[in-house]
Coordinates of C-alpha atoms in Angstrom, one line a residue:
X29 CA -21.8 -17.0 4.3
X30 CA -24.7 -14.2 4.0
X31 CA -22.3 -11.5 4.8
X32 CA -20.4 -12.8 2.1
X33 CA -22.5 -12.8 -0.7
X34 CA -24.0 -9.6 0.7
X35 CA -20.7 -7.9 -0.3
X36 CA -20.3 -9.6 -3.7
X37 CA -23.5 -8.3 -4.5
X38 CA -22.9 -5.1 -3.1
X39 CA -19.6 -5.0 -4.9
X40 CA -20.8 -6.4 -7.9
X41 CA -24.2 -3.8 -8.3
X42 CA -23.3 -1.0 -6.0
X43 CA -24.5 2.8 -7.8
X44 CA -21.8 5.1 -8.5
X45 CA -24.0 7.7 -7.4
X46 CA -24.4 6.1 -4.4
X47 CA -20.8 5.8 -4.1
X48 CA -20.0 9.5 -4.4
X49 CA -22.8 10.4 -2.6
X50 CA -21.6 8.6 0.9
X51 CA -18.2 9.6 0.3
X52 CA -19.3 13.1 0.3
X53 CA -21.7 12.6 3.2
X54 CA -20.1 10.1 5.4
X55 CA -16.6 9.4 4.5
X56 CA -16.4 13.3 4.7
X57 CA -14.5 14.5 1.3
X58 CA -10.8 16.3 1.1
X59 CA -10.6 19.9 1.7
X60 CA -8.5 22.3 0.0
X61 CA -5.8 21.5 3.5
X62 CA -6.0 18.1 2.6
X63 CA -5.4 18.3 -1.0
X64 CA -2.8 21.0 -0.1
X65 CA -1.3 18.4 2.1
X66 CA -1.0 15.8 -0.4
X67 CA 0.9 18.5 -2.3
X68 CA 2.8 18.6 0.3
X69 CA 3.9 15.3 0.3
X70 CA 4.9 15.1 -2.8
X71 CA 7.1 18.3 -2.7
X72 CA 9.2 16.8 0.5
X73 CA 9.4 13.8 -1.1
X74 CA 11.0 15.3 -4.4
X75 CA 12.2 18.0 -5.8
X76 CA 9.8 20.1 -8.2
X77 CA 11.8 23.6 -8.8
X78 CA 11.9 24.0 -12.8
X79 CA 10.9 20.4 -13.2
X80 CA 8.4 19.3 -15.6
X81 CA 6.0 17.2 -13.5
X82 CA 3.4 14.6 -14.2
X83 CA 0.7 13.9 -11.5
X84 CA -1.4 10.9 -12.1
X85 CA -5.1 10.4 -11.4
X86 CA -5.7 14.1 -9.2
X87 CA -9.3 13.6 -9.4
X88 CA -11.5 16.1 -10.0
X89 CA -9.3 18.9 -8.7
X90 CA -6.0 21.0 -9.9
X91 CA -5.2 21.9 -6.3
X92 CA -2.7 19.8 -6.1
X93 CA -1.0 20.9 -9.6
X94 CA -1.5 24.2 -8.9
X95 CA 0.0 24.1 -5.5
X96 CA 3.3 22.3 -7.4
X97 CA 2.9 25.4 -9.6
X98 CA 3.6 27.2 -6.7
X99 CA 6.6 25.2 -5.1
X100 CA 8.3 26.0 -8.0
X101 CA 7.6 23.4 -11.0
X102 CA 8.1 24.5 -14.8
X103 CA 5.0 22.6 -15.7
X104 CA 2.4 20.1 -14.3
X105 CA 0.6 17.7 -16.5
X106 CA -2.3 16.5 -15.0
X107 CA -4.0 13.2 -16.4
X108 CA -7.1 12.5 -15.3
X109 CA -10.5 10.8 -16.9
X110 CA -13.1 12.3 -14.4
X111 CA -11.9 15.4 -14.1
X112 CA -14.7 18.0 -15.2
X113 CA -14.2 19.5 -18.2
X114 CA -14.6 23.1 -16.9
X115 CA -11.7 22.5 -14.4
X116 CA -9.5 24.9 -15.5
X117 CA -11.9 27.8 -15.0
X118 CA -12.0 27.3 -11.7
X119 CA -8.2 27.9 -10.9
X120 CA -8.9 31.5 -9.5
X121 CA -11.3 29.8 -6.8
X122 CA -8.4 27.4 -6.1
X123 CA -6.2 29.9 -5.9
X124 CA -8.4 31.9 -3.1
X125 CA -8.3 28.9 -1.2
X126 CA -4.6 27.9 -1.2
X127 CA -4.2 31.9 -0.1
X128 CA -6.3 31.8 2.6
X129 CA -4.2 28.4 3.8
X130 CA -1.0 30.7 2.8
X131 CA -1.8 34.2 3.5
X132 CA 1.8 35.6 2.9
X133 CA 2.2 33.8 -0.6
X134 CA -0.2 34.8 -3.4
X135 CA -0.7 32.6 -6.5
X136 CA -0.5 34.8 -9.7
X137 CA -2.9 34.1 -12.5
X138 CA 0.3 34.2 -14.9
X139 CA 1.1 30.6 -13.0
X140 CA -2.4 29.0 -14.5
X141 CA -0.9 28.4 -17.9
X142 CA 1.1 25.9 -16.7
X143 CA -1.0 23.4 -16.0
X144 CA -1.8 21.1 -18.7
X145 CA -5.0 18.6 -18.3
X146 CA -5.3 15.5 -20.0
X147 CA -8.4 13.6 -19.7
X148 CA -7.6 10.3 -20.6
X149 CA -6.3 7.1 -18.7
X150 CA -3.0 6.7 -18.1
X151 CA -2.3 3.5 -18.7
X152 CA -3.1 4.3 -22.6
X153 CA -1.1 3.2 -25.0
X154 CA 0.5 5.8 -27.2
X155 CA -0.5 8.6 -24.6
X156 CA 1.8 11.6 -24.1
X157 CA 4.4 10.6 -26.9
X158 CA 5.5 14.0 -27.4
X159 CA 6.7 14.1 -23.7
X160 CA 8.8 10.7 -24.4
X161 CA 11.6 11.6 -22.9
X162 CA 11.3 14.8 -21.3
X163 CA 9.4 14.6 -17.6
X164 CA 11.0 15.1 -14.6
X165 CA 8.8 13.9 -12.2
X166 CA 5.4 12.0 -11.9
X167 CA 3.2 11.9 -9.1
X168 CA 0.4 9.9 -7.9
X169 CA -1.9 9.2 -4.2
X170 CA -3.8 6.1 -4.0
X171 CA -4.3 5.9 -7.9
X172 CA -2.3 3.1 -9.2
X173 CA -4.6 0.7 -7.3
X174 CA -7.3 1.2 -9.3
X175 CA -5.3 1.2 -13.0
X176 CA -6.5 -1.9 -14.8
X177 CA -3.2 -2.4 -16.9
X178 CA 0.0 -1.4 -14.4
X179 CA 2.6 -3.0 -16.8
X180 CA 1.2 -0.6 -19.9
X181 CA 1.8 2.6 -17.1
X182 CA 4.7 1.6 -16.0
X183 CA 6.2 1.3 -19.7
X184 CA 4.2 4.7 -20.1
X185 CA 6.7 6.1 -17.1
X186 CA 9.5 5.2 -18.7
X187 CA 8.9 6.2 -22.0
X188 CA 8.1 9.7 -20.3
X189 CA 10.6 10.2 -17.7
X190 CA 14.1 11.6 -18.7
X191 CA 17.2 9.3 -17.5
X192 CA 17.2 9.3 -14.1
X193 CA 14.1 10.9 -13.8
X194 CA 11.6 10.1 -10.6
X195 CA 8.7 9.1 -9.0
X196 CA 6.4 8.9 -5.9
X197 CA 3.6 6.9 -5.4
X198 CA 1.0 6.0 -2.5
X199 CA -0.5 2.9 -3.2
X200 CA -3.7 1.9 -1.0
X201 CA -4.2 -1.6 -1.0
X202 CA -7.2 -1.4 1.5
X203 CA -10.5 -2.2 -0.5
X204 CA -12.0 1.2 -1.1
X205 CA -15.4 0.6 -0.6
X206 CA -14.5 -0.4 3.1
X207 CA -14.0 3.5 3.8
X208 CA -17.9 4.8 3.5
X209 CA -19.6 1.6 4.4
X210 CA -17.2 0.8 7.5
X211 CA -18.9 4.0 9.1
X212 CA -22.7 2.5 8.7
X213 CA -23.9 0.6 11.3
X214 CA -26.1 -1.7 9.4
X215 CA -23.6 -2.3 7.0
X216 CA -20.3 -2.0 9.0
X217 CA -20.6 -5.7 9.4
X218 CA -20.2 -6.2 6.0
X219 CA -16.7 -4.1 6.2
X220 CA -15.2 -5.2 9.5
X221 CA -12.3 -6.9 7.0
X222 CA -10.2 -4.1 4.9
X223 CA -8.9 -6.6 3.0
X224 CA -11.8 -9.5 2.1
X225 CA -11.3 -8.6 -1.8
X226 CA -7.6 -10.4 -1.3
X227 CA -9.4 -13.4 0.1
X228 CA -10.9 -14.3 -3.6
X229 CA -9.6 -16.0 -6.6
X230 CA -9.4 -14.0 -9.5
X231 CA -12.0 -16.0 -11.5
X232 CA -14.2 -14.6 -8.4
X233 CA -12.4 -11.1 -8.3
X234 CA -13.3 -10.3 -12.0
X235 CA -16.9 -11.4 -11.6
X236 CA -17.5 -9.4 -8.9
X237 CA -14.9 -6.2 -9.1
X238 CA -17.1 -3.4 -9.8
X239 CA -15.7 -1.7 -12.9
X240 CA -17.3 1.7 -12.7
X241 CA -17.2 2.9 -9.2
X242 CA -14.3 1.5 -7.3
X243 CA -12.4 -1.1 -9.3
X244 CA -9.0 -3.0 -7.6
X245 CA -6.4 -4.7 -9.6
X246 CA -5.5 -6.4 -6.1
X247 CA -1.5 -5.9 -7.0
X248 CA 0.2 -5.6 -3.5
X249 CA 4.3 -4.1 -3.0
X250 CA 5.9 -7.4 -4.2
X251 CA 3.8 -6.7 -8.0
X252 CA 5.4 -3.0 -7.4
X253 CA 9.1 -4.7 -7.0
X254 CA 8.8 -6.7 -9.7
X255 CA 7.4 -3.9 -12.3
X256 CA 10.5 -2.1 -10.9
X257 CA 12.4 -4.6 -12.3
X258 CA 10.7 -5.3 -15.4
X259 CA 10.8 -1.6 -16.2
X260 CA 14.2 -0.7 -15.5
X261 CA 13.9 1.3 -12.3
X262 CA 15.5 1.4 -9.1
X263 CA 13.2 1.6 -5.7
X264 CA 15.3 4.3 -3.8
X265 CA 12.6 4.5 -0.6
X266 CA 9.7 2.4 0.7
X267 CA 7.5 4.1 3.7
X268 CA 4.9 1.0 4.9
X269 CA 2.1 1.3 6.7
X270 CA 1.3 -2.3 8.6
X271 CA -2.2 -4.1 8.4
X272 CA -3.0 -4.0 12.0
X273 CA -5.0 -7.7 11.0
X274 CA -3.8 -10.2 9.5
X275 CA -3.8 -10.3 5.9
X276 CA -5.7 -13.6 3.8
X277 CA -4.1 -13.6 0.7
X278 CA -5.9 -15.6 -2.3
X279 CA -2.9 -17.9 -3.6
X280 CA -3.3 -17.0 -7.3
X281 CA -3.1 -13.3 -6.7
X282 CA 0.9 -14.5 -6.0
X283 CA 1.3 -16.4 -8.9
X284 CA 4.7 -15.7 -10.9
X285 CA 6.3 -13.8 -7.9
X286 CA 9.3 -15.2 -6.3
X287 CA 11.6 -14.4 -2.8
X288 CA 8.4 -12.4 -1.5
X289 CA 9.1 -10.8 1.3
X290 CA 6.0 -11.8 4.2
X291 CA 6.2 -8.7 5.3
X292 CA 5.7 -7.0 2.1
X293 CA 2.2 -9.0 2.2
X294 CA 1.5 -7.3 5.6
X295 CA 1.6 -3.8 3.9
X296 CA -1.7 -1.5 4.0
X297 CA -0.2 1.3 2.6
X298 CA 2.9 2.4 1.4
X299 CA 4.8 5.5 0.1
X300 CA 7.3 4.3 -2.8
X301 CA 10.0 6.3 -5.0
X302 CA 11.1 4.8 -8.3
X303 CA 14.3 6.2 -10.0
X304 CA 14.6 4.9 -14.2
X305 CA 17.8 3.7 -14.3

């Protein structure tokens, strides 16, 4: 019981100074390899020559875009809220970095301008109309977890994509704070469970779901299935990382889902592509 309300308070109050601060000390923040790597990912998981290319929620980084840039894509809109303002002046440092990862390929300055930042939240209403239509491809890593309002993105995606346009996500359903506490001894007690926020109801959840600092809108892969659905796209591929625990699901975090899969409730992570139909 202690524990417990330990971690609602912790939850609840926690400093997103804090926050950042043990991510960066403890939880041991991405390089330029790993954002590279990400890159990466999403590259082998679609095709980006000449293709105008949305990547949602990059954090406050352009490695990634600028490394789609350089795979080939005709743009990359990046939309992002935290992302510092000055970003874009610090492409040349970015670029030094992906060199020195790829000393044979060099990342011409001429390829900056092709990167277009948008510091807003993507599930906004309204946002990007004057791409309605015209993206090829959108993006995300362990984003869409934290977006309050998944049905208003996911009509945002369609409105975007071009007919048979497509999309890769990694979803994390882990709780995220569970990644810098699990590595403190005093507190790793508190984070022995990766998945304790499921175990609440969402009267609970909202009271106690930190909305500055590392906010979960708890929707696991049958949600995703069912905005595929709703939204008029197809789920071409689903790459699922198990729970090595067993998963305590909160009944009303189900509620309005029908023929769920159990294993889909066993899912930790997953790598999903969405084709609009």
């Amino acid at each position: 019981m202690i524990p417990d309300l330990i971690y609602r308070l912790i939850r609840k109050k926690f400093n997103p100074k804090l926050f950042y601060f043990l991510k960066k000390k403890i939880a041991k923040p991405k390089s330029a390899k790993s954002f590279v790597a990400i890159a990466e990912q999403y590259v082998n998981a679609l095709s980006v020559p000449n293709k105008t290319v949305i990547e949602v929620g990059a954090g406050n980084q352009l490695y990634t875009a600028l490394y789609l840039i350089y795979s080939g894509a005709k743009k990359v809109i990046v939309i992002e809220p935290c992302i510092d303002k000055n970003a874009t002046k610090q492409l040349t440092q970015y670029a030094v970095e992906i060199e020195k990862l790829f000393p044979d390929k060099i990342v011409k300055e001429e390829l900056f301008g092709k990167i277009k930042i948008y510091k807003k939240g993507a599930d906004e209403k309204n946002l990007l109309s004057d791409y309605n239509g015209k993206i090829d491809t959108i993006f995300s890593h362990t984003t869409l977890e934290h977006i309050p309002d998944l049905n208003q993105i996911f009509k945002n995606f369609n409105q975007w994509l071009k007919n048979s346009g497509t999309m890769y996500h990694v979803v994390d359903f882990v709780d995220h704070l569970y990644y810098p506490f699990s590595s403190l001894p005093l507190l790793k007690f508190l984070f022995n469970n990766k998945f304790r926020h499921l175990q609440y109801s969402p009267k609970t959840w909202k009271r106690v779901n930190d909305q500055k600092t590392c906010f979960m809108n708890r929707k696991l892969l049958p949600h995703y299935r069912k905005l595929a659905q709703k939204y008029d796209f197809e789920i071409k591929s689903i790459k699922s990382q198990a729970a090595q625990i067993k998963v305590k699901i909160h009944d009303d975090i189900l509620m309005g889902l029908e023929n769920i899969n159990p294993r889909d409730l066993n899912a930790a992570k997953i790598e999903i592509v969405f084709r609009k139909k």
